[in-house]
Amino acid sequence: MAVTQKKYTADGSTTKYSITFEYLRESDVKVSLDGVNTTAFTLANATTVNLNVAPASGVAVRVFRSTDNEELESRFFAGSAIRASDLNKNFEQTLFSVQEVLNRFIDRTQAIFENIINMVNFFIYILDCREYTNSLPIKTKGKMKRRYLSFKLD
């Protein structure tokens, strides 16, 4: 499993914690203290987070990656040159995002994946869930339609 986070237990005096994963941008590195995200840190260097104040002894410190996937790292236009470095950035952005989702799933469900997962003709079907949400405390905007997405992974 890919490393997207590192967990520590604070000792009351340490302010520097190692970054043990790759990241694309400094803004993708995040820190949480006892499960609450904080912005009270800087990067001392490419592999170390420096908290502004040492957390109290026993506080759970988590240094993690949250890759920005709102925009592609590189865009390509008809007739322009495609550089390998730009392609690599886009693939790394996708890879990192998928790794983060998988790690969050495993953290929440305690699932264990020991073998390579071979997904052939994998389909995602999003249900029209309007009729199912009437009795639930869920507010939605707009109307969900049925959508199908299919792809094949070898």
mmCIF file of C-alpha atoms in Angstrom:
data_model
loop_
_atom_site.group_PDB
_atom_site.id
_atom_site.type_symbol
_atom_site.label_atom_id
_atom_site.label_comp_id
_atom_site.label_asym_id
_atom_site.label_seq_id
_atom_site.Cartn_x
_atom_site.Cartn_y
_atom_site.Cartn_z
ATOM 1 C CA MET A 1 0.000 0.000 0.000
ATOM 2 C CA ALA A 2 1.296 3.442 -0.876
ATOM 3 C CA VAL A 3 2.294 5.752 1.949
ATOM 4 C CA THR A 4 0.165 8.900 2.043
ATOM 5 C CA GLN A 5 0.469 9.726 5.737
ATOM 6 C CA LYS A 6 2.585 9.265 8.832
ATOM 7 C CA LYS A 7 1.153 9.173 12.349
ATOM 8 C CA TYR A 8 3.041 10.279 15.450
ATOM 9 C CA THR A 9 2.300 10.702 19.142
ATOM 10 C CA ALA A 10 3.452 14.076 20.452
ATOM 11 C CA ASP A 11 5.831 14.214 23.411
ATOM 12 C CA GLY A 12 5.152 17.831 24.385
ATOM 13 C CA SER A 13 8.412 19.238 23.011
ATOM 14 C CA THR A 14 8.878 18.022 19.408
ATOM 15 C CA THR A 15 7.856 20.428 16.666
ATOM 16 C CA LYS A 16 9.504 18.753 13.643
ATOM 17 C CA TYR A 17 7.952 15.698 12.024
ATOM 18 C CA SER A 18 9.109 13.790 8.936
ATOM 19 C CA ILE A 19 7.232 13.739 5.654
ATOM 20 C CA THR A 20 7.523 10.130 4.482
ATOM 21 C CA PHE A 21 5.629 10.374 1.196
ATOM 22 C CA GLU A 22 5.947 12.024 -2.199
ATOM 23 C CA TYR A 23 3.889 15.104 -3.014
ATOM 24 C CA LEU A 24 3.481 17.444 -5.980
ATOM 25 C CA ARG A 25 3.134 20.793 -4.212
ATOM 26 C CA GLU A 26 3.913 22.038 -0.731
ATOM 27 C CA SER A 27 0.235 22.956 -0.369
ATOM 28 C CA ASP A 28 -0.631 19.244 -0.669
ATOM 29 C CA VAL A 29 1.063 18.524 2.683
ATOM 30 C CA LYS A 30 -1.370 18.756 5.595
ATOM 31 C CA VAL A 31 -1.221 18.226 9.369
ATOM 32 C CA SER A 32 -3.897 17.240 11.858
ATOM 33 C CA LEU A 33 -3.747 17.251 15.661
ATOM 34 C CA ASP A 34 -6.109 14.800 17.360
ATOM 35 C CA GLY A 35 -8.074 14.575 14.112
ATOM 36 C CA VAL A 36 -8.454 18.341 13.601
ATOM 37 C CA ASN A 37 -6.653 19.861 10.627
ATOM 38 C CA THR A 38 -4.302 22.727 11.396
ATOM 39 C CA THR A 39 -2.475 25.305 9.308
ATOM 40 C CA ALA A 40 -0.096 26.257 12.137
ATOM 41 C CA PHE A 41 2.952 24.746 10.469
ATOM 42 C CA THR A 42 5.562 25.383 7.804
ATOM 43 C CA LEU A 43 7.806 23.109 5.808
ATOM 44 C CA ALA A 44 11.300 23.244 7.287
ATOM 45 C CA ASN A 45 12.523 21.500 4.116
ATOM 46 C CA ALA A 46 11.159 19.056 1.542
ATOM 47 C CA THR A 47 11.006 16.199 4.067
ATOM 48 C CA THR A 48 10.141 17.910 7.370
ATOM 49 C CA VAL A 49 7.078 19.683 8.777
ATOM 50 C CA ASN A 50 7.722 22.271 11.505
ATOM 51 C CA LEU A 51 4.756 22.953 13.794
ATOM 52 C CA ASN A 52 4.536 26.500 15.159
ATOM 53 C CA VAL A 53 3.944 25.179 18.697
ATOM 54 C CA ALA A 54 4.762 21.754 20.120
ATOM 55 C CA PRO A 55 1.554 19.774 20.704
ATOM 56 C CA ALA A 56 0.857 18.559 24.237
ATOM 57 C CA SER A 57 2.108 15.125 25.198
ATOM 58 C CA GLY A 58 -0.142 12.350 23.898
ATOM 59 C CA VAL A 59 -1.699 14.358 21.063
ATOM 60 C CA ALA A 60 -2.083 12.344 17.840
ATOM 61 C CA VAL A 61 -0.111 14.105 15.083
ATOM 62 C CA ARG A 62 -0.826 13.074 11.514
ATOM 63 C CA VAL A 63 1.221 14.412 8.596
ATOM 64 C CA PHE A 64 -0.606 13.549 5.393
ATOM 65 C CA ARG A 65 -0.976 14.307 1.727
ATOM 66 C CA SER A 66 -4.140 15.710 0.174
ATOM 67 C CA THR A 67 -3.451 16.200 -3.520
ATOM 68 C CA ASP A 68 -5.354 19.020 -5.177
ATOM 69 C CA ASN A 69 -7.344 17.368 -7.951
ATOM 70 C CA GLU A 70 -9.628 20.256 -8.892
ATOM 71 C CA GLU A 71 -7.426 21.198 -11.845
ATOM 72 C CA LEU A 72 -5.064 19.149 -13.996
ATOM 73 C CA GLU A 73 -1.387 19.806 -13.431
ATOM 74 C CA SER A 74 -0.878 20.241 -17.187
ATOM 75 C CA ARG A 75 -3.239 20.977 -20.056
ATOM 76 C CA PHE A 76 -2.736 19.933 -23.668
ATOM 77 C CA PHE A 77 -3.972 21.723 -26.755
ATOM 78 C CA ALA A 78 -4.378 20.569 -30.343
ATOM 79 C CA GLY A 79 -1.196 21.075 -32.336
ATOM 80 C CA SER A 80 1.018 21.726 -29.308
ATOM 81 C CA ALA A 81 3.934 19.596 -28.172
ATOM 82 C CA ILE A 82 3.293 17.066 -25.423
ATOM 83 C CA ARG A 83 6.189 16.837 -22.991
ATOM 84 C CA ALA A 84 6.860 13.704 -20.978
ATOM 85 C CA SER A 85 7.233 15.777 -17.808
ATOM 86 C CA ASP A 86 3.718 17.200 -18.256
ATOM 87 C CA LEU A 87 2.243 13.744 -18.820
ATOM 88 C CA ASN A 88 4.069 12.452 -15.749
ATOM 89 C CA LYS A 89 2.673 15.281 -13.612
ATOM 90 C CA ASN A 90 -0.882 14.459 -14.681
ATOM 91 C CA PHE A 91 -0.408 10.753 -14.028
ATOM 92 C CA GLU A 92 1.222 11.402 -10.648
ATOM 93 C CA GLN A 93 -1.672 13.691 -9.698
ATOM 94 C CA THR A 94 -4.142 10.933 -10.559
ATOM 95 C CA LEU A 95 -2.071 8.232 -8.866
ATOM 96 C CA PHE A 96 -1.657 10.252 -5.671
ATOM 97 C CA SER A 97 -5.392 11.049 -5.531
ATOM 98 C CA VAL A 98 -6.332 7.386 -5.954
ATOM 99 C CA GLN A 99 -3.800 6.323 -3.302
ATOM 100 C CA GLU A 100 -5.275 8.834 -0.855
ATOM 101 C CA VAL A 101 -8.831 7.593 -1.461
ATOM 102 C CA LEU A 102 -7.760 3.971 -1.024
ATOM 103 C CA ASN A 103 -5.884 4.744 2.189
ATOM 104 C CA ARG A 104 -8.861 6.663 3.622
ATOM 105 C CA PHE A 105 -11.099 3.685 2.788
ATOM 106 C CA ILE A 106 -8.744 1.253 4.487
ATOM 107 C CA ASP A 107 -8.401 3.529 7.540
ATOM 108 C CA ARG A 108 -12.177 3.779 7.934
ATOM 109 C CA THR A 109 -13.081 0.162 7.221
ATOM 110 C CA GLN A 110 -9.954 -1.661 8.398
ATOM 111 C CA ALA A 111 -9.959 -3.466 5.045
ATOM 112 C CA ILE A 112 -6.839 -5.375 4.094
ATOM 113 C CA PHE A 113 -5.734 -5.819 0.493
ATOM 114 C CA GLU A 114 -3.056 -8.470 0.206
ATOM 115 C CA ASN A 115 -3.173 -9.255 -3.511
ATOM 116 C CA ILE A 116 -3.329 -7.290 -6.732
ATOM 117 C CA ILE A 117 -6.907 -6.394 -7.549
ATOM 118 C CA ASN A 118 -7.784 -7.245 -11.150
ATOM 119 C CA MET A 119 -10.867 -5.328 -12.223
ATOM 120 C CA VAL A 120 -12.285 -6.250 -15.606
ATOM 121 C CA ASN A 121 -15.358 -4.521 -17.010
ATOM 122 C CA PHE A 122 -15.841 -2.543 -13.829
ATOM 123 C CA PHE A 123 -19.037 -0.505 -13.870
ATOM 124 C CA ILE A 124 -20.124 2.360 -11.680
ATOM 125 C CA TYR A 125 -23.838 2.988 -11.572
ATOM 126 C CA ILE A 126 -25.164 6.059 -9.773
ATOM 127 C CA LEU A 127 -28.774 5.570 -8.779
ATOM 128 C CA ASP A 128 -31.503 8.116 -9.029
ATOM 129 C CA CYS A 129 -31.797 8.405 -5.261
ATOM 130 C CA ARG A 130 -34.517 11.062 -4.938
ATOM 131 C CA GLU A 131 -37.108 8.551 -3.729
ATOM 132 C CA TYR A 132 -34.700 7.101 -1.142
ATOM 133 C CA THR A 133 -33.769 10.428 0.453
ATOM 134 C CA ASN A 134 -37.286 11.629 1.302
ATOM 135 C CA SER A 135 -37.166 10.046 4.766
ATOM 136 C CA LEU A 136 -33.505 10.834 5.392
ATOM 137 C CA PRO A 137 -32.076 14.071 6.836
ATOM 138 C CA ILE A 138 -30.318 14.803 3.535
ATOM 139 C CA LYS A 139 -30.718 17.970 1.527
ATOM 140 C CA THR A 140 -29.800 17.880 -2.128
ATOM 141 C CA LYS A 141 -29.642 20.525 -4.784
ATOM 142 C CA GLY A 142 -30.955 19.757 -8.208
ATOM 143 C CA LYS A 143 -31.934 16.359 -9.445
ATOM 144 C CA MET A 144 -29.767 13.275 -9.822
ATOM 145 C CA LYS A 145 -30.048 11.414 -13.101
ATOM 146 C CA ARG A 146 -28.930 7.911 -13.951
ATOM 147 C CA ARG A 147 -25.392 7.885 -15.204
ATOM 148 C CA TYR A 148 -23.253 5.026 -16.410
ATOM 149 C CA LEU A 149 -19.485 4.979 -16.536
ATOM 150 C CA SER A 150 -17.580 1.985 -17.756
ATOM 151 C CA PHE A 151 -13.935 1.318 -18.273
ATOM 152 C CA LYS A 152 -11.659 -1.674 -18.443
ATOM 153 C CA LEU A 153 -8.502 -2.128 -16.419
ATOM 154 C CA ASP A 154 -5.988 -4.817 -17.337
#
